[in-house]
Short mmCIF file of C-alpha atoms and ligand atoms in Angstrom, two decimals:
data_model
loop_
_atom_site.label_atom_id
_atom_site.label_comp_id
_atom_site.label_asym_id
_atom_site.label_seq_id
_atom_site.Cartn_x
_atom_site.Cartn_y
_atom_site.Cartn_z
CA UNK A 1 -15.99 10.13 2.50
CA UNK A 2 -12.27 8.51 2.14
CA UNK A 3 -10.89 8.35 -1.34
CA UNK A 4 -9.97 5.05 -2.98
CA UNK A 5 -6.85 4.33 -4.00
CA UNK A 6 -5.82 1.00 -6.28
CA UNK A 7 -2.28 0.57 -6.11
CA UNK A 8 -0.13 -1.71 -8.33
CA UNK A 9 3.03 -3.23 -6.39
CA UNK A 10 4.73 -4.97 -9.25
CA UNK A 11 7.45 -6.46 -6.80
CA UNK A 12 10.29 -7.50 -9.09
CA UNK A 13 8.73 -7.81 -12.59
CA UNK A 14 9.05 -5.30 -15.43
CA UNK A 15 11.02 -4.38 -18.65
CA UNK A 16 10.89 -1.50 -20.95
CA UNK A 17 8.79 -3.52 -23.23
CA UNK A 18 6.56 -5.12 -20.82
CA UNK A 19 5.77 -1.91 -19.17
CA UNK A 20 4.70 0.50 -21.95
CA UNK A 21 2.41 -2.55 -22.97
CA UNK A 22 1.18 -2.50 -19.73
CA UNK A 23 1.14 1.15 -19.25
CA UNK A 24 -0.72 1.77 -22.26
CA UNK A 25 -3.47 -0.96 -21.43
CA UNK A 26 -4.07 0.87 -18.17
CA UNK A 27 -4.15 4.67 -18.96
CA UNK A 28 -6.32 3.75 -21.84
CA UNK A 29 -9.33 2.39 -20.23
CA UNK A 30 -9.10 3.96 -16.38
CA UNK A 31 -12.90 3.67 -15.20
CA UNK A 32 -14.83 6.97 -15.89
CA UNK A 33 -16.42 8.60 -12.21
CA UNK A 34 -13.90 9.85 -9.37
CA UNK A 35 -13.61 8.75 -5.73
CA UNK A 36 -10.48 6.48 -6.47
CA UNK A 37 -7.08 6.48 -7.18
CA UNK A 38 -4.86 4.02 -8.89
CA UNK A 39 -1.29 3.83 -8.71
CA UNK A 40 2.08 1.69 -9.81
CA UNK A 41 4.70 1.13 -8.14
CA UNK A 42 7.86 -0.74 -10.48
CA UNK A 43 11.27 -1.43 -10.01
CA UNK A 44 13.61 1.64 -9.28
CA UNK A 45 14.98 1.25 -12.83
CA UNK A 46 11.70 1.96 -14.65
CA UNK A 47 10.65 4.75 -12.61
CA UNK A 48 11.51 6.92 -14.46
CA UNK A 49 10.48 5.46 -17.91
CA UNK A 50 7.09 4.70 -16.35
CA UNK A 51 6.63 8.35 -14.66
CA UNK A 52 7.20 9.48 -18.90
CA UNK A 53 4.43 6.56 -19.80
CA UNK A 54 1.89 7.85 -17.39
CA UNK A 55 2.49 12.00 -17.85
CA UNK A 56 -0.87 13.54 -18.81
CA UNK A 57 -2.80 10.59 -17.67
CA UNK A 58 -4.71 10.23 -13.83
CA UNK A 59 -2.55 7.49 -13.19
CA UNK A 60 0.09 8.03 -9.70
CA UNK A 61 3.74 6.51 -9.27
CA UNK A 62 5.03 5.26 -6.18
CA UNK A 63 8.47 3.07 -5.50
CA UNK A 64 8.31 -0.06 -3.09
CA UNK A 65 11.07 0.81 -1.07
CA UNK A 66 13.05 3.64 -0.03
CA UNK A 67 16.58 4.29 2.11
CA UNK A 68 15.96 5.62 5.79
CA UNK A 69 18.67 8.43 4.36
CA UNK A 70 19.23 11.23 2.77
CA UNK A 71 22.07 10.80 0.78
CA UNK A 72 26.18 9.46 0.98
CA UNK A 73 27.90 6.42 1.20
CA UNK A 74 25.30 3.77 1.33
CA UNK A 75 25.49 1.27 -1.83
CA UNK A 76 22.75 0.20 -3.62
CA UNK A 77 20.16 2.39 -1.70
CA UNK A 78 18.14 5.11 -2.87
CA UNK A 79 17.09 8.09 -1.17
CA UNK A 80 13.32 9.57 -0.90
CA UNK A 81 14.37 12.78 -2.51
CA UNK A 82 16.00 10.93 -5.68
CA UNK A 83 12.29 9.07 -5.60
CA UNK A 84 10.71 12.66 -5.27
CA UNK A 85 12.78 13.73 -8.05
CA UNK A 86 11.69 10.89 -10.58
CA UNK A 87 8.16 12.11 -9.88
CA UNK A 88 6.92 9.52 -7.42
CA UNK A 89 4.30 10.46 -5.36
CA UNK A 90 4.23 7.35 -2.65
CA UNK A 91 6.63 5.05 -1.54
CA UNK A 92 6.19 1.90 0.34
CA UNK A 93 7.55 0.91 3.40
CA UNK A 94 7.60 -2.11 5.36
CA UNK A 95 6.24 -4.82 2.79
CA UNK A 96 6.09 -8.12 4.84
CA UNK A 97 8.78 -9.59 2.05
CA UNK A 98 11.21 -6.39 3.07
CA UNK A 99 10.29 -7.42 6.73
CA UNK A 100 10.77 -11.07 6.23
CA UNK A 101 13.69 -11.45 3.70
CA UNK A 102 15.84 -8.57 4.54
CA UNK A 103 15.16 -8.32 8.03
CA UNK A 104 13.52 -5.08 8.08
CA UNK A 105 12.40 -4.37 12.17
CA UNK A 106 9.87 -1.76 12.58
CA UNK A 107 12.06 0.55 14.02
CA UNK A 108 13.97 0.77 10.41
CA UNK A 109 10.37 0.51 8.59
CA UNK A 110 9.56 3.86 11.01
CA UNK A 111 12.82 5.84 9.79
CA UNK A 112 11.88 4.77 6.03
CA UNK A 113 8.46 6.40 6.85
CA UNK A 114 9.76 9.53 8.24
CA UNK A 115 12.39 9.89 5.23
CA UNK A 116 9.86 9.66 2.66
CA UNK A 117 7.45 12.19 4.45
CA UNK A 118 10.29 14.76 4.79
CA UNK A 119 11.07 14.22 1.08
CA UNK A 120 7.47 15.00 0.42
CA UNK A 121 6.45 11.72 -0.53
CA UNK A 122 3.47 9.57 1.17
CA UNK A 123 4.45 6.15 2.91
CA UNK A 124 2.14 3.67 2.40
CA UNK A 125 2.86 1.55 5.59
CA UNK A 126 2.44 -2.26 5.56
CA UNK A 127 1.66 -4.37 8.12
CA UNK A 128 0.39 -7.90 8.63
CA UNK A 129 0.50 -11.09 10.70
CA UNK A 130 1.85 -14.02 9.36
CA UNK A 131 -0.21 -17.33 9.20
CA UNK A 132 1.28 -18.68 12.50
CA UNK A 133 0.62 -15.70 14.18
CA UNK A 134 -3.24 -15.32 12.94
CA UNK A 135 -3.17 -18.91 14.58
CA UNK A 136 -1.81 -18.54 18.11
CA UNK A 137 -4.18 -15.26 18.50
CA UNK A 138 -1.43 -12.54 18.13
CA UNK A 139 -2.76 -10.96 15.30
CA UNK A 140 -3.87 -7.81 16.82
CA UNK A 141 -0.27 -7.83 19.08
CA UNK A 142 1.46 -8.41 15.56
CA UNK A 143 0.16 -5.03 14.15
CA UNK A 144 0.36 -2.94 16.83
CA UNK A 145 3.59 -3.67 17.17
CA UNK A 146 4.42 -2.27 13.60
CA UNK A 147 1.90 0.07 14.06
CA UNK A 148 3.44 1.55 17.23
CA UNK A 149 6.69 1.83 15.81
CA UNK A 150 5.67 4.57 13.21
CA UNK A 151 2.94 6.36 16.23
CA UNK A 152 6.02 6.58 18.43
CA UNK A 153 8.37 8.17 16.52
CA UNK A 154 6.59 9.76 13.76
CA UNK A 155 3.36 10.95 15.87
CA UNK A 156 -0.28 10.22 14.90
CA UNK A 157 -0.25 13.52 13.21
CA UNK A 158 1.87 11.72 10.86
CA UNK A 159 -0.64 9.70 9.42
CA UNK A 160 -2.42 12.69 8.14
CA UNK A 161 -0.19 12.17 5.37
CA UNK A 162 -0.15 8.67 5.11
CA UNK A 163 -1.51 5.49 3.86
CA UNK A 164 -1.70 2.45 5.79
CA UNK A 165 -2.24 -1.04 4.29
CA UNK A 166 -3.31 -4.37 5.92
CA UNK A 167 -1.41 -7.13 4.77
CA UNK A 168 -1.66 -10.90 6.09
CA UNK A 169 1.03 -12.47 5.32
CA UNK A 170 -0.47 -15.55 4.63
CA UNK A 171 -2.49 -14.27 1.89
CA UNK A 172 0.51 -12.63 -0.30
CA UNK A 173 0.77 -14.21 -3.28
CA UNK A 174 -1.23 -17.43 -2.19
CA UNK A 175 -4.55 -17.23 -3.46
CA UNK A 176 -5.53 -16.92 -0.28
CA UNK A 177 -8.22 -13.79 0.15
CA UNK A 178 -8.80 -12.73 3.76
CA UNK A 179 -12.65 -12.85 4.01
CA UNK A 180 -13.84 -9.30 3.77
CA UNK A 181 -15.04 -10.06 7.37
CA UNK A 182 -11.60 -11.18 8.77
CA UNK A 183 -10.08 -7.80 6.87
CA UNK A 184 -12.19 -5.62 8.48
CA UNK A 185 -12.08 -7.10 11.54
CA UNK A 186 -8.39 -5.60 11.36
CA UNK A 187 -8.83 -2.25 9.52
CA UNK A 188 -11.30 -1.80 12.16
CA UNK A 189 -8.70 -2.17 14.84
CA UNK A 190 -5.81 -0.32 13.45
CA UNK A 191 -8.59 2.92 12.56
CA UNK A 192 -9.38 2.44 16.47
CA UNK A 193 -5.72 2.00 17.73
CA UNK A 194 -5.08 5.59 15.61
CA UNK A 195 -8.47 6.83 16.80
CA UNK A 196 -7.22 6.67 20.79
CA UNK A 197 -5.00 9.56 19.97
CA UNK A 198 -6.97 11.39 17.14
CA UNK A 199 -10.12 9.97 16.47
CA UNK A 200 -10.60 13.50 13.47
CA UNK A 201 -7.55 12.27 12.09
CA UNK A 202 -8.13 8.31 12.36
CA UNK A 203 -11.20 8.82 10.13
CA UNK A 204 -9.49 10.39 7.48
CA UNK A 205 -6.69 7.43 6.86
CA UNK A 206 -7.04 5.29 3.85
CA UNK A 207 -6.32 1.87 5.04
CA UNK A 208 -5.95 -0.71 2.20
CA UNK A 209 -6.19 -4.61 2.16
CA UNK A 210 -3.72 -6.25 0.57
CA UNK A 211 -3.44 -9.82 -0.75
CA UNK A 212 -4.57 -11.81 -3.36
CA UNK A 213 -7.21 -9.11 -4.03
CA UNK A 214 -8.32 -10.05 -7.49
CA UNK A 215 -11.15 -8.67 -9.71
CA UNK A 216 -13.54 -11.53 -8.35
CA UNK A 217 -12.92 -10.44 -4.95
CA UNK A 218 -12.38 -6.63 -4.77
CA UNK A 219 -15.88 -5.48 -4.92
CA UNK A 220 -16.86 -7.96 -1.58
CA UNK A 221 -13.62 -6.12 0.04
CA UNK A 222 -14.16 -2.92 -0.89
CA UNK A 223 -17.82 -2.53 0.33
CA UNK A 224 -16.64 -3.00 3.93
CA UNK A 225 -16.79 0.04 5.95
CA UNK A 226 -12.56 0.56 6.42
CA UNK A 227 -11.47 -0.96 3.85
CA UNK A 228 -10.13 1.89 1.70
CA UNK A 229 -8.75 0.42 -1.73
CA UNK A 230 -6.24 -2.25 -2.43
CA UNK A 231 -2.60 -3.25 -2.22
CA UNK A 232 -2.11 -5.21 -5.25
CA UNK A 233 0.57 -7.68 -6.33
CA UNK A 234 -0.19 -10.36 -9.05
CA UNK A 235 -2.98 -8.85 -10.03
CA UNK A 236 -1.27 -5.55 -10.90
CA UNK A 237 0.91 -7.18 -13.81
CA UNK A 238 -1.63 -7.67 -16.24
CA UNK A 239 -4.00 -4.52 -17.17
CA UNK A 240 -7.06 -6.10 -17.98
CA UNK A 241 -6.89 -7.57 -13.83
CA UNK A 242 -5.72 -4.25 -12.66
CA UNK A 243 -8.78 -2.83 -14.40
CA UNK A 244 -11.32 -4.91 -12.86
CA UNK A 245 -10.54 -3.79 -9.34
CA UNK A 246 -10.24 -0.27 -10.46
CA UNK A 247 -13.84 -0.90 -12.08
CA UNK A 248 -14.53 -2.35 -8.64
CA UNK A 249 -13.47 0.72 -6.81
CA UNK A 250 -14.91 3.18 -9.20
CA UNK A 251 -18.70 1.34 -8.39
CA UNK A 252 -17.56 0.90 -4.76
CA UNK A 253 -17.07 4.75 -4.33
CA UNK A 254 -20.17 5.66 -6.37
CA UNK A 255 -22.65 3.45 -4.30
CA UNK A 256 -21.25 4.27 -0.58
P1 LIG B 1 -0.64 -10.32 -4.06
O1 LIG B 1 0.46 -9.37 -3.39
O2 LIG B 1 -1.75 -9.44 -4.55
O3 LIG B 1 0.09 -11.00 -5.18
O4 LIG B 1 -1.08 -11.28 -3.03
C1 LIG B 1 0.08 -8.28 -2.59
C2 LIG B 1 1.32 -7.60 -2.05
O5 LIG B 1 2.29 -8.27 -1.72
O6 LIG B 1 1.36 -6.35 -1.93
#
């Protein structure tokens, strides 16, 4: 049975003061039972504080974005090994803001992939149609595409280490839930597209749904058959929401 993992993108919100409150409010009261995961991933500059904040407890770190290099003269970027050496376990790659607002192709989202995996850390890879998309029918084009990108140069063997999460575009930061039947609809799909060159392998891949997941909604998500935990934004900033899908996953895992 795939683990589930609940992980906290906190996008760009944090300080020092904000984050041990929130920190503390988390570790404290993570839901007894195993089967899940839960994970935050803040701003480069905390990483560091937060990996301190969360030592001892079952909590993971992760960074939303990482350089497609090693190391050397590239400004403001920072390399998968500097995130391996602040103790971050994940990374992710190819958030549909990154995509949309600093032109991120899939071809640069696939090198950012491979970087982190050599570094030893594990991608989570985003992908999602926008609204307009969903509309004309192209949905299923839309994430191949991305999905391709990493398959073709990384290898499906890749994904053995490697998360994958399902994000809609249209239902970041909106309010806007995907139905749990629209959501699977598309996990299904990218598990199959994986499963046409290793079907062992394509089992095994935790594919999250991402997007205005909320306590109210999480447990309807979660119950579907490849939906494999949650990419989180709004909810992730305040523990007491965080909590309720990890409560979500904890019962999720325990009656599958
Ligand atoms: P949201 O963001 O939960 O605020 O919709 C999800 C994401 O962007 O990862």
């Amino acid at each position: 049975m795939r683990e589930i993992l609940v992980a906290g993108n906190w996008k760009m919100n944090g300080s020092t003061t904000a984050n041990k409150a929130l920190i503390s409010g988390i570790v404290s009261a993570v839901p007894e039972g195993s089967g899940f995961r839960l994970l935050v991933c803040p701003p480069f500059p905390f990483l560091a504080s937060v990996a301190n904040l969360l030592s001892g407890s079952k909590v993971a770190l992760g960074a939303q974005n990482v350089s497609e290099h090693d190391s050397g003269a590239f400004t403001g970027e920072t390399s998968a090994s500097m995130l391996k050496d602040v103790g971050c376990e994940y990374v992710i790659v190819g958030h549909s803001e990154r995509r949309a607002m600093y032109a991120e192709t899939s071809v640069q989202v696939a090198a950012k992939f491979q970087a982190a995996q050599t570094a030893g850390i594990i991608p989570i890879l985003c992908v999602g149609e926008t609204l307009a998309q969903r509309e004309s029918g192209t949905t299923q084009e839309v994430i191949d595409e991305q999905l391709d990108a990493v398959l073709d140069s990384a290898g499906v063997e890749a994904f053995a280490t490697a998360v994958i999460a399902y994000e809609p575009v249209w239902a970041i930061g909106t309010g806007m839930t995907a139905t749990p039947e629209q959501a699977q609809d598309v996990h299904k799909h990218i598990r199959a597209r994986l499963a046409e060159q290793n079907a062992v392998l394509a089992d095994k891949v935790q594919i999250l749904y991402g997007g205005s997941m909320k306590g109210e909604n999480a447990a309807g998500l979660l119950c579907m058959p490849d939906i494999d935990g949650g990419l989180i934004g709004g909810a992730s900033l305040k523990a007491n929401d965080f909590l309720a899908i990890a409560k979500a996953a904890a019962q999720s895992y325990t009656n599958s």
